[in-house]
Amino acid sequence: MRGYLDGMLLASLSLLEGVEAERLEPIASNMHLRHADPGEVMGREGDAGETFGLVLEGVVEITRQSASGPSHLGFASKGAILGELAVLRRQPRMATLTAITPSLLAVGDSAVLAALLDIPEVHDRLQRVASTRLARDARPVTVSLRDGSMVLVRPLLEEDRREYELELNRLSRESRRRRFFSAGDLTPAMVDYLIQIDYVDHFAWVVLDRENPRRGLATARYVRQEHGQEAEIAFSTVDRHQGRGIATLLLAAIGVAAAEAGITKLIGNVLDENAPMRAVFAKVEHTTRYGEPGILVYEIAPLDAATLIEEETRAELAAAVHDVVTAASLALAVSHTHEQDLPTDDFTAPGSS
Ligand SMILES: CC(C)(COP(=O)(O)OP(=O)(O)OC[C@H]1O[C@@H](n2cnc3c(N)ncnc32)[C@H](O)[C@@H]1OP(=O)(O)O)[C@@H](O)C(=O)NCCC(=O)NCCS
């Protein structure tokens, strides 16, 4: 196994792809190599998260303690970053890392992470990695519908793909036409687009039946326009569950997430004959204008949308989603608290990753 680390090696990792090796040289010289044998624990859930690691070789398993023992979260191989959330959030590690094969990691501390975040393309990639991981971690919020039944609201995850596809297929042709402005089947590429979201520019909530949390009842999303403060919104509730107030709840939830993300305007494009969607938007302050023929464009302020639900639910949703949609500000927080330059001489970062 390799015994040295340089900018060239770091530049070969997908996370750092496109960054000049020269730029990575001082970063490489402030990281150290950590070898692990199969079965060796490289970082333990609950430990102080002072360092992060980039996987250079091998496979590392990520697990988390649950009531029924360790639960498998995934495997990390070459190019993956591990432990960065604990460093970013200055919180204990959220998972245990165990080498499955002989593994090699480049390990750095928060100053090294801050230096990486100063590289714009790395900043964007890291922001997306962090947001996606935080979305998986977000606690579902329980909300009572007006008929007294309970639903769960949480970010839509890639793991929901199967159920989400079923949900899309359960939409009637009419609902599909109203949602996608075409009643045709959705292509796999379209489903990819709808499910592989980054939570930074594209965020989606899913509503689940609390009694059967595998069953999706509805989704709502916003897609930020060119990294700006405006975002387009879209909703769909499976036909059997329409009229129960779910899209109303989701409009509020989208307002909460968008406000946390710094978005100031939500834009809804609606077929003008789509009475249920118009009825939902009409519940909050809005402006309308015609876009293309037959399409009404609603503009709504996120904070106005959020008022559709009680303050307590609003606060719970905001808490669940704040870290997910603001991974950027977490990253900035690190950059700004480590304004000193990286030391130029080698040092040994403390502990394992
Ligand atoms: C639009 C849609 C998301 C609404 O979802 P929902 O969960 O049924 O929404 P809600 O139950 O919160 O509210 C629907 C409102 O429309 C009202 N409504 C239903 N049919 C109506 C009609 N024909 N005329 C006027 N209002 C109508 C309901 O009474 C309800 O209002 P209320 O809460 O004051 O009773 C759902 O119908 C859907 O998925 N449609 C297909 C996809 C779509 O059109 N997406 C919008 C594109 S952005």
CSV table of C-alpha atoms and ligand atoms in Angstrom, one decimal:
chain,number,residue,atom,x,y,z
A,1,MET,CA,0.0,0.0,0.0
A,2,ARG,CA,1.1,3.5,-0.8
A,3,GLY,CA,3.2,5.3,1.8
A,4,TYR,CA,3.0,9.0,0.7
A,5,LEU,CA,0.4,11.5,-0.2
A,6,ASP,CA,0.6,14.3,-2.7
A,7,GLY,CA,-1.6,16.7,-4.7
A,8,MET,CA,-1.6,14.4,-7.7
A,9,LEU,CA,-3.2,11.6,-5.7
A,10,LEU,CA,-5.8,13.8,-4.2
A,11,ALA,CA,-6.6,15.2,-7.7
A,12,SER,CA,-7.4,11.7,-8.8
A,13,LEU,CA,-10.4,11.5,-6.4
A,14,SER,CA,-13.8,12.2,-7.9
A,15,LEU,CA,-14.6,14.8,-5.2
A,16,LEU,CA,-11.5,16.8,-6.2
A,17,GLU,CA,-11.7,16.1,-9.9
A,18,GLY,CA,-10.7,19.1,-12.1
A,19,VAL,CA,-8.7,20.8,-9.3
A,20,GLU,CA,-5.0,21.3,-10.2
A,21,ALA,CA,-2.7,19.0,-8.3
A,22,GLU,CA,-0.5,22.0,-7.5
A,23,ARG,CA,-3.4,23.6,-5.6
A,24,LEU,CA,-3.9,20.4,-3.6
A,25,GLU,CA,-0.2,20.1,-2.7
A,26,PRO,CA,-0.4,22.2,0.5
A,27,ILE,CA,-3.6,20.4,1.5
A,28,ALA,CA,-2.0,17.0,0.9
A,29,SER,CA,1.0,18.0,3.0
A,30,ASN,CA,-1.3,18.8,5.9
A,31,MET,CA,-3.1,15.4,5.8
A,32,HIS,CA,-1.7,12.1,7.0
A,33,LEU,CA,-2.2,8.5,5.8
A,34,ARG,CA,-4.2,6.1,7.9
A,35,HIS,CA,-4.0,2.4,7.1
A,36,ALA,CA,-6.6,-0.1,8.4
A,37,ASP,CA,-6.8,-3.8,8.3
A,38,PRO,CA,-10.1,-5.6,7.7
A,39,GLY,CA,-12.3,-5.4,10.7
A,40,GLU,CA,-10.5,-2.4,12.2
A,41,VAL,CA,-12.7,0.4,13.5
A,42,MET,CA,-11.5,3.7,12.0
A,43,GLY,CA,-13.9,6.0,13.8
A,44,ARG,CA,-16.6,5.3,16.3
A,45,GLU,CA,-20.1,6.8,16.6
A,46,GLY,CA,-20.3,9.3,19.4
A,47,ASP,CA,-16.5,10.0,19.4
A,48,ALA,CA,-15.4,13.7,19.0
A,49,GLY,CA,-15.3,14.4,15.3
A,50,GLU,CA,-12.0,16.3,15.0
A,51,THR,CA,-10.9,14.7,11.7
A,52,PHE,CA,-12.4,13.6,8.4
A,53,GLY,CA,-11.0,11.1,5.8
A,54,LEU,CA,-10.9,10.7,2.1
A,55,VAL,CA,-10.9,7.0,1.0
A,56,LEU,CA,-7.9,6.3,-1.2
A,57,GLU,CA,-8.0,2.5,-1.3
A,58,GLY,CA,-10.3,-0.2,0.1
A,59,VAL,CA,-13.8,-0.5,1.3
A,60,VAL,CA,-15.1,0.9,4.6
A,61,GLU,CA,-18.5,0.0,6.1
A,62,ILE,CA,-20.6,2.7,7.7
A,63,THR,CA,-22.9,1.6,10.5
A,64,ARG,CA,-25.0,3.2,13.2
A,65,GLN,CA,-26.3,1.9,16.4
A,66,SER,CA,-30.0,1.2,16.5
A,67,ALA,CA,-32.4,-0.4,19.0
A,68,SER,CA,-31.8,-3.8,17.3
A,69,GLY,CA,-28.0,-3.5,17.1
A,70,PRO,CA,-25.7,-1.9,14.5
A,71,SER,CA,-27.5,-1.0,11.3
A,72,HIS,CA,-25.7,-0.8,8.0
A,73,LEU,CA,-25.8,2.6,6.3
A,74,GLY,CA,-23.6,1.9,3.3
A,75,PHE,CA,-20.1,1.2,2.0
A,76,ALA,CA,-17.5,3.8,1.1
A,77,SER,CA,-14.8,3.2,-1.5
A,78,LYS,CA,-12.2,5.3,-3.4
A,79,GLY,CA,-13.1,9.0,-3.5
A,80,ALA,CA,-15.6,9.0,-0.7
A,81,ILE,CA,-15.4,11.5,2.1
A,82,LEU,CA,-16.1,10.3,5.6
A,83,GLY,CA,-16.6,12.1,8.9
A,84,GLU,CA,-16.9,15.5,7.4
A,85,LEU,CA,-20.3,16.2,9.0
A,86,ALA,CA,-19.0,15.9,12.5
A,87,VAL,CA,-16.2,18.3,11.7
A,88,LEU,CA,-18.6,20.7,10.0
A,89,ARG,CA,-21.1,20.6,12.8
A,90,ARG,CA,-18.6,20.3,15.6
A,91,GLN,CA,-20.6,17.4,16.9
A,92,PRO,CA,-19.8,13.8,17.8
A,93,ARG,CA,-19.5,11.3,14.9
A,94,MET,CA,-22.8,10.1,13.6
A,95,ALA,CA,-21.6,6.7,12.5
A,96,THR,CA,-19.0,4.0,13.0
A,97,LEU,CA,-16.5,3.3,10.2
A,98,THR,CA,-15.0,-0.2,9.9
A,99,ALA,CA,-12.5,-1.3,7.2
A,100,ILE,CA,-13.9,-4.2,5.2
A,101,THR,CA,-10.8,-4.7,3.1
A,102,PRO,CA,-7.3,-3.4,3.7
A,103,SER,CA,-8.0,0.4,3.5
A,104,LEU,CA,-6.1,3.6,3.2
A,105,LEU,CA,-7.5,7.0,4.1
A,106,ALA,CA,-6.1,10.5,3.8
A,107,VAL,CA,-7.0,12.2,7.1
A,108,GLY,CA,-7.3,15.9,7.8
A,109,ASP,CA,-8.6,18.2,10.4
A,110,SER,CA,-11.0,21.2,10.3
A,111,ALA,CA,-8.4,23.5,8.9
A,112,VAL,CA,-7.8,21.1,6.0
A,113,LEU,CA,-11.5,20.8,5.4
A,114,ALA,CA,-11.8,24.6,5.4
A,115,ALA,CA,-9.0,24.8,2.8
A,116,LEU,CA,-10.9,22.3,0.6
A,117,LEU,CA,-14.1,24.3,1.0
A,118,ASP,CA,-12.3,27.4,-0.2
A,119,ILE,CA,-12.1,25.7,-3.7
A,120,PRO,CA,-15.4,26.6,-5.3
A,121,GLU,CA,-16.1,23.4,-7.1
A,122,VAL,CA,-15.1,21.3,-4.1
A,123,HIS,CA,-17.3,23.5,-1.9
A,124,ASP,CA,-20.3,22.8,-4.2
A,125,ARG,CA,-19.7,19.1,-4.3
A,126,LEU,CA,-19.2,18.9,-0.5
A,127,GLN,CA,-22.3,20.9,0.1
A,128,ARG,CA,-24.3,18.4,-1.9
A,129,VAL,CA,-22.7,15.3,-0.2
A,130,ALA,CA,-23.3,16.9,3.2
A,131,SER,CA,-26.9,17.9,2.4
A,132,THR,CA,-27.7,14.4,1.1
A,133,ARG,CA,-26.3,12.7,4.2
A,134,LEU,CA,-28.2,15.1,6.5
A,135,ALA,CA,-31.4,14.5,4.6
A,136,ARG,CA,-31.1,10.8,5.4
A,137,ASP,CA,-30.7,11.8,9.0
A,138,ALA,CA,-33.6,14.2,9.2
A,139,ARG,CA,-36.2,13.1,11.8
A,140,PRO,CA,-39.7,12.7,10.3
A,141,VAL,CA,-42.2,15.2,11.7
A,142,THR,CA,-45.7,13.8,12.7
A,143,VAL,CA,-48.6,16.0,11.6
A,144,SER,CA,-52.3,15.5,12.1
A,145,LEU,CA,-54.6,16.0,9.1
A,146,ARG,CA,-57.9,17.6,9.5
A,147,ASP,CA,-59.7,14.2,9.6
A,148,GLY,CA,-57.5,13.4,12.7
A,149,SER,CA,-55.3,10.8,10.9
A,150,MET,CA,-51.5,11.1,11.4
A,151,VAL,CA,-48.9,11.4,8.6
A,152,LEU,CA,-45.2,11.7,8.6
A,153,VAL,CA,-43.3,14.4,6.7
A,154,ARG,CA,-39.7,14.1,5.8
A,155,PRO,CA,-37.3,14.8,2.9
A,156,LEU,CA,-37.7,12.5,-0.1
A,157,LEU,CA,-34.7,10.1,-0.3
A,158,GLU,CA,-33.1,8.2,-3.1
A,159,GLU,CA,-34.0,5.0,-1.1
A,160,ASP,CA,-37.7,5.9,-1.7
A,161,ARG,CA,-37.3,5.4,-5.4
A,162,ARG,CA,-39.3,2.1,-5.7
A,163,GLU,CA,-42.2,3.4,-3.6
A,164,TYR,CA,-42.0,6.8,-5.3
A,165,GLU,CA,-42.2,5.2,-8.8
A,166,LEU,CA,-45.3,3.2,-7.6
A,167,GLU,CA,-46.8,6.5,-6.3
A,168,LEU,CA,-46.2,8.1,-9.7
A,169,ASN,CA,-47.8,5.1,-11.4
A,170,ARG,CA,-50.7,5.3,-9.1
A,171,LEU,CA,-51.5,8.8,-10.3
A,172,SER,CA,-54.5,8.9,-12.7
A,173,ARG,CA,-53.9,10.0,-16.2
A,174,GLU,CA,-55.6,13.3,-15.4
A,175,SER,CA,-53.4,13.9,-12.3
A,176,ARG,CA,-50.3,13.1,-14.3
A,177,ARG,CA,-51.4,15.5,-17.0
A,178,ARG,CA,-51.9,18.2,-14.5
A,179,ARG,CA,-48.6,17.5,-12.8
A,180,PHE,CA,-46.4,17.1,-15.8
A,181,PHE,CA,-48.5,18.8,-18.4
A,182,SER,CA,-48.5,15.5,-20.3
A,183,ALA,CA,-50.3,12.3,-19.5
A,184,GLY,CA,-47.6,10.0,-21.0
A,185,ASP,CA,-45.5,7.6,-19.1
A,186,LEU,CA,-42.5,9.0,-17.2
A,187,THR,CA,-39.2,8.0,-18.6
A,188,PRO,CA,-36.5,6.5,-16.3
A,189,ALA,CA,-34.5,9.7,-16.8
A,190,MET,CA,-37.4,11.8,-15.6
A,191,VAL,CA,-37.7,9.6,-12.5
A,192,ASP,CA,-34.0,10.0,-11.9
A,193,TYR,CA,-34.4,13.7,-12.0
A,194,LEU,CA,-37.3,13.7,-9.6
A,195,ILE,CA,-35.5,11.4,-7.1
A,196,GLN,CA,-31.8,12.3,-7.3
A,197,ILE,CA,-32.2,15.6,-5.6
A,198,ASP,CA,-29.4,17.6,-4.0
A,199,TYR,CA,-31.4,19.3,-1.3
A,200,VAL,CA,-29.5,22.6,-2.0
A,201,ASP,CA,-31.1,23.7,-5.3
A,202,HIS,CA,-33.7,20.9,-5.5
A,203,PHE,CA,-35.6,19.9,-2.4
A,204,ALA,CA,-38.6,17.6,-1.9
A,205,TRP,CA,-40.7,16.5,1.0
A,206,VAL,CA,-42.6,13.2,1.0
A,207,VAL,CA,-45.7,12.6,3.1
A,208,LEU,CA,-46.1,9.0,4.5
A,209,ASP,CA,-48.9,7.2,6.2
A,210,ARG,CA,-47.9,7.0,9.8
A,211,GLU,CA,-49.6,3.6,10.2
A,212,ASN,CA,-47.7,2.3,7.1
A,213,PRO,CA,-44.6,4.5,6.8
A,214,ARG,CA,-43.5,2.7,3.6
A,215,ARG,CA,-46.5,4.1,1.8
A,216,GLY,CA,-46.0,7.5,0.1
A,217,LEU,CA,-49.1,9.7,-0.1
A,218,ALA,CA,-47.8,12.8,-1.7
A,219,THR,CA,-44.7,14.8,-2.6
A,220,ALA,CA,-43.9,18.5,-3.1
A,221,ARG,CA,-40.7,20.0,-4.3
A,222,TYR,CA,-39.0,23.3,-5.1
A,223,VAL,CA,-36.3,23.7,-7.7
A,224,ARG,CA,-34.2,26.8,-7.3
A,225,GLN,CA,-33.8,28.9,-10.4
A,226,GLU,CA,-30.1,29.3,-11.3
A,227,HIS,CA,-28.8,29.3,-7.7
A,228,GLY,CA,-31.1,32.3,-7.1
A,229,GLN,CA,-33.6,33.2,-4.5
A,230,GLU,CA,-36.6,32.1,-6.6
A,231,ALA,CA,-37.8,28.5,-6.9
A,232,GLU,CA,-40.4,26.7,-8.9
A,233,ILE,CA,-42.7,24.5,-6.9
A,234,ALA,CA,-44.7,21.4,-7.8
A,235,PHE,CA,-47.1,19.1,-5.9
A,236,SER,CA,-48.7,15.7,-6.3
A,237,THR,CA,-51.0,13.7,-4.1
A,238,VAL,CA,-52.0,10.2,-5.0
A,239,ASP,CA,-55.6,10.3,-6.2
A,240,ARG,CA,-57.1,8.2,-3.4
A,241,HIS,CA,-55.7,10.7,-0.8
A,242,GLN,CA,-56.7,13.9,-2.5
A,243,GLY,CA,-58.9,16.3,-0.7
A,244,ARG,CA,-57.6,15.5,2.8
A,245,GLY,CA,-55.5,18.7,3.1
A,246,ILE,CA,-52.2,17.0,2.2
A,247,ALA,CA,-51.1,19.5,-0.5
A,248,THR,CA,-52.1,22.4,1.8
A,249,LEU,CA,-49.8,20.9,4.5
A,250,LEU,CA,-47.1,20.5,1.9
A,251,LEU,CA,-47.4,24.0,0.6
A,252,ALA,CA,-46.7,25.2,4.2
A,253,ALA,CA,-43.8,22.6,4.5
A,254,ILE,CA,-42.3,23.8,1.3
A,255,GLY,CA,-42.6,27.4,2.5
A,256,VAL,CA,-40.7,26.4,5.7
A,257,ALA,CA,-37.9,24.6,3.9
A,258,ALA,CA,-37.6,27.4,1.3
A,259,ALA,CA,-37.5,30.1,3.9
A,260,GLU,CA,-34.7,28.2,5.7
A,261,ALA,CA,-32.8,27.9,2.4
A,262,GLY,CA,-33.0,31.7,1.9
A,263,ILE,CA,-35.5,31.5,-1.0
A,264,THR,CA,-37.8,34.5,-1.2
A,265,LYS,CA,-40.2,33.7,-4.0
A,266,LEU,CA,-42.1,30.4,-4.8
A,267,ILE,CA,-43.4,30.1,-8.3
A,268,GLY,CA,-46.1,27.7,-9.2
A,269,ASN,CA,-47.1,27.0,-12.9
A,270,VAL,CA,-50.6,25.6,-13.0
A,271,LEU,CA,-53.0,24.7,-15.8
A,272,ASP,CA,-55.8,27.2,-15.4
A,273,GLU,CA,-58.4,24.4,-15.2
A,274,ASN,CA,-56.6,22.8,-12.3
A,275,ALA,CA,-59.1,23.8,-9.6
A,276,PRO,CA,-57.7,21.8,-6.7
A,277,MET,CA,-54.2,23.3,-7.1
A,278,ARG,CA,-55.6,26.7,-7.5
A,279,ALA,CA,-57.7,26.2,-4.4
A,280,VAL,CA,-54.6,25.3,-2.4
A,281,PHE,CA,-52.6,28.3,-3.6
A,282,ALA,CA,-55.6,30.6,-3.0
A,283,LYS,CA,-55.3,29.8,0.7
A,284,VAL,CA,-52.3,32.1,1.0
A,285,GLU,CA,-51.4,35.6,-0.2
A,286,HIS,CA,-50.2,35.4,-3.8
A,287,THR,CA,-50.1,37.1,-7.2
A,288,THR,CA,-51.0,35.5,-10.5
A,289,ARG,CA,-50.3,36.2,-14.1
A,290,TYR,CA,-50.6,34.2,-17.3
A,291,GLY,CA,-47.4,32.6,-18.5
A,292,GLU,CA,-47.8,30.4,-21.6
A,293,PRO,CA,-51.4,30.2,-22.9
A,294,GLY,CA,-53.6,28.2,-20.4
A,295,ILE,CA,-50.9,28.3,-17.7
A,296,LEU,CA,-51.3,30.5,-14.6
A,297,VAL,CA,-48.2,31.5,-12.8
A,298,TYR,CA,-48.6,31.9,-9.0
A,299,GLU,CA,-46.0,33.8,-6.9
A,300,ILE,CA,-46.0,33.2,-3.2
A,301,ALA,CA,-43.6,34.2,-0.4
A,302,PRO,CA,-42.3,31.2,1.5
A,303,LEU,CA,-43.1,32.8,4.9
A,304,ASP,CA,-46.7,33.4,3.8
A,305,ALA,CA,-47.0,29.7,2.7
A,306,ALA,CA,-45.6,28.6,6.1
A,307,THR,CA,-48.5,30.3,8.0
A,308,LEU,CA,-50.9,27.6,6.7
A,309,ILE,CA,-49.8,25.3,9.6
A,310,GLU,CA,-49.5,25.8,13.3
A,311,GLU,CA,-46.4,27.4,14.7
A,312,GLU,CA,-45.4,24.3,16.6
A,313,THR,CA,-45.4,22.2,13.4
A,314,ARG,CA,-43.6,24.9,11.5
A,315,ALA,CA,-40.9,25.0,14.1
A,316,GLU,CA,-40.5,21.2,14.0
A,317,LEU,CA,-40.3,21.1,10.2
A,318,ALA,CA,-37.7,24.0,10.3
A,319,ALA,CA,-35.6,22.1,12.8
A,320,ALA,CA,-35.8,18.9,10.8
A,321,VAL,CA,-34.7,20.6,7.6
A,322,HIS,CA,-32.5,23.5,8.6
A,323,ASP,CA,-29.1,21.6,8.5
A,324,VAL,CA,-30.2,19.8,5.3
A,325,VAL,CA,-30.9,22.9,3.2
A,326,THR,CA,-28.1,25.1,4.8
A,327,ALA,CA,-25.1,22.8,4.5
A,328,ALA,CA,-23.7,25.8,2.6
A,329,SER,CA,-23.8,28.0,5.7
A,330,LEU,CA,-22.3,25.2,7.8
A,331,ALA,CA,-19.4,25.1,5.4
A,332,LEU,CA,-19.1,28.8,5.5
A,333,ALA,CA,-19.1,28.7,9.2
A,334,VAL,CA,-16.0,26.4,9.1
A,335,SER,CA,-14.2,28.6,6.5
A,336,HIS,CA,-14.8,31.7,8.6
A,337,THR,CA,-13.6,30.3,11.9
A,338,HIS,CA,-10.4,29.0,10.4
A,339,GLU,CA,-9.1,32.0,8.7
A,340,GLN,CA,-5.5,31.2,9.5
A,341,ASP,CA,-3.5,29.7,6.7
A,342,LEU,CA,-2.6,26.0,6.8
A,343,PRO,CA,0.8,25.4,8.4
A,344,THR,CA,3.4,24.8,5.7
A,345,ASP,CA,5.3,22.1,7.7
A,346,ASP,CA,4.0,18.6,8.1
A,347,PHE,CA,2.1,17.8,11.2
A,348,THR,CA,0.3,14.7,12.5
A,349,ALA,CA,-3.5,15.1,12.8
A,350,PRO,CA,-4.8,13.8,16.1
A,351,GLY,CA,-6.7,10.5,16.4
A,352,SER,CA,-8.2,8.4,13.7
A,353,SER,CA,-10.9,9.5,11.2
B,1,LIG,C1,-53.4,19.6,-6.8
B,1,LIG,C2,-53.2,18.5,-5.8
B,1,LIG,C3,-51.7,18.4,-5.5
B,1,LIG,C4,-54.0,18.9,-4.5
B,1,LIG,O1,-53.7,17.9,-3.5
B,1,LIG,P1,-54.6,17.6,-2.3
B,1,LIG,O2,-53.8,16.9,-1.3
B,1,LIG,O3,-55.8,17.0,-2.7
B,1,LIG,O4,-54.9,19.1,-1.8
B,1,LIG,P2,-55.7,19.6,-0.5
B,1,LIG,O5,-56.6,18.5,0.0
B,1,LIG,O6,-54.8,20.2,0.5
B,1,LIG,O7,-56.6,20.7,-1.1
B,1,LIG,C5,-57.3,20.6,-2.3
B,1,LIG,C6,-58.3,21.7,-2.3
B,1,LIG,O8,-59.0,21.7,-3.6
B,1,LIG,C7,-60.3,21.8,-3.4
B,1,LIG,N1,-61.0,21.3,-4.6
B,1,LIG,C8,-61.0,20.0,-5.0
B,1,LIG,N2,-61.6,19.9,-6.2
B,1,LIG,C9,-62.0,21.2,-6.5
B,1,LIG,C10,-62.7,21.8,-7.6
B,1,LIG,N3,-63.2,21.0,-8.6
B,1,LIG,N4,-63.0,23.1,-7.5
B,1,LIG,C11,-62.5,23.9,-6.5
B,1,LIG,N5,-61.9,23.4,-5.5
B,1,LIG,C12,-61.6,22.0,-5.5
B,1,LIG,C13,-60.6,21.0,-2.2
B,1,LIG,O9,-61.8,21.2,-1.6
B,1,LIG,C14,-59.4,21.4,-1.3
B,1,LIG,O10,-59.7,22.6,-0.7
B,1,LIG,P3,-60.1,22.7,0.9
B,1,LIG,O11,-58.9,22.2,1.6
B,1,LIG,O12,-60.4,24.1,1.2
B,1,LIG,O13,-61.3,21.7,1.1
B,1,LIG,C15,-53.8,17.1,-6.2
B,1,LIG,O14,-55.1,17.3,-6.7
B,1,LIG,C16,-52.9,16.5,-7.3
B,1,LIG,O15,-52.0,15.8,-7.1
B,1,LIG,N6,-53.3,16.8,-8.6
B,1,LIG,C17,-52.5,16.3,-9.7
B,1,LIG,C18,-51.1,16.9,-9.8
B,1,LIG,C19,-51.2,18.4,-9.9
B,1,LIG,O16,-52.2,18.9,-10.4
B,1,LIG,N7,-50.2,19.1,-9.4
B,1,LIG,C20,-50.1,20.5,-9.5
B,1,LIG,C21,-49.1,21.0,-10.5
B,1,LIG,S1,-48.0,22.0,-9.7
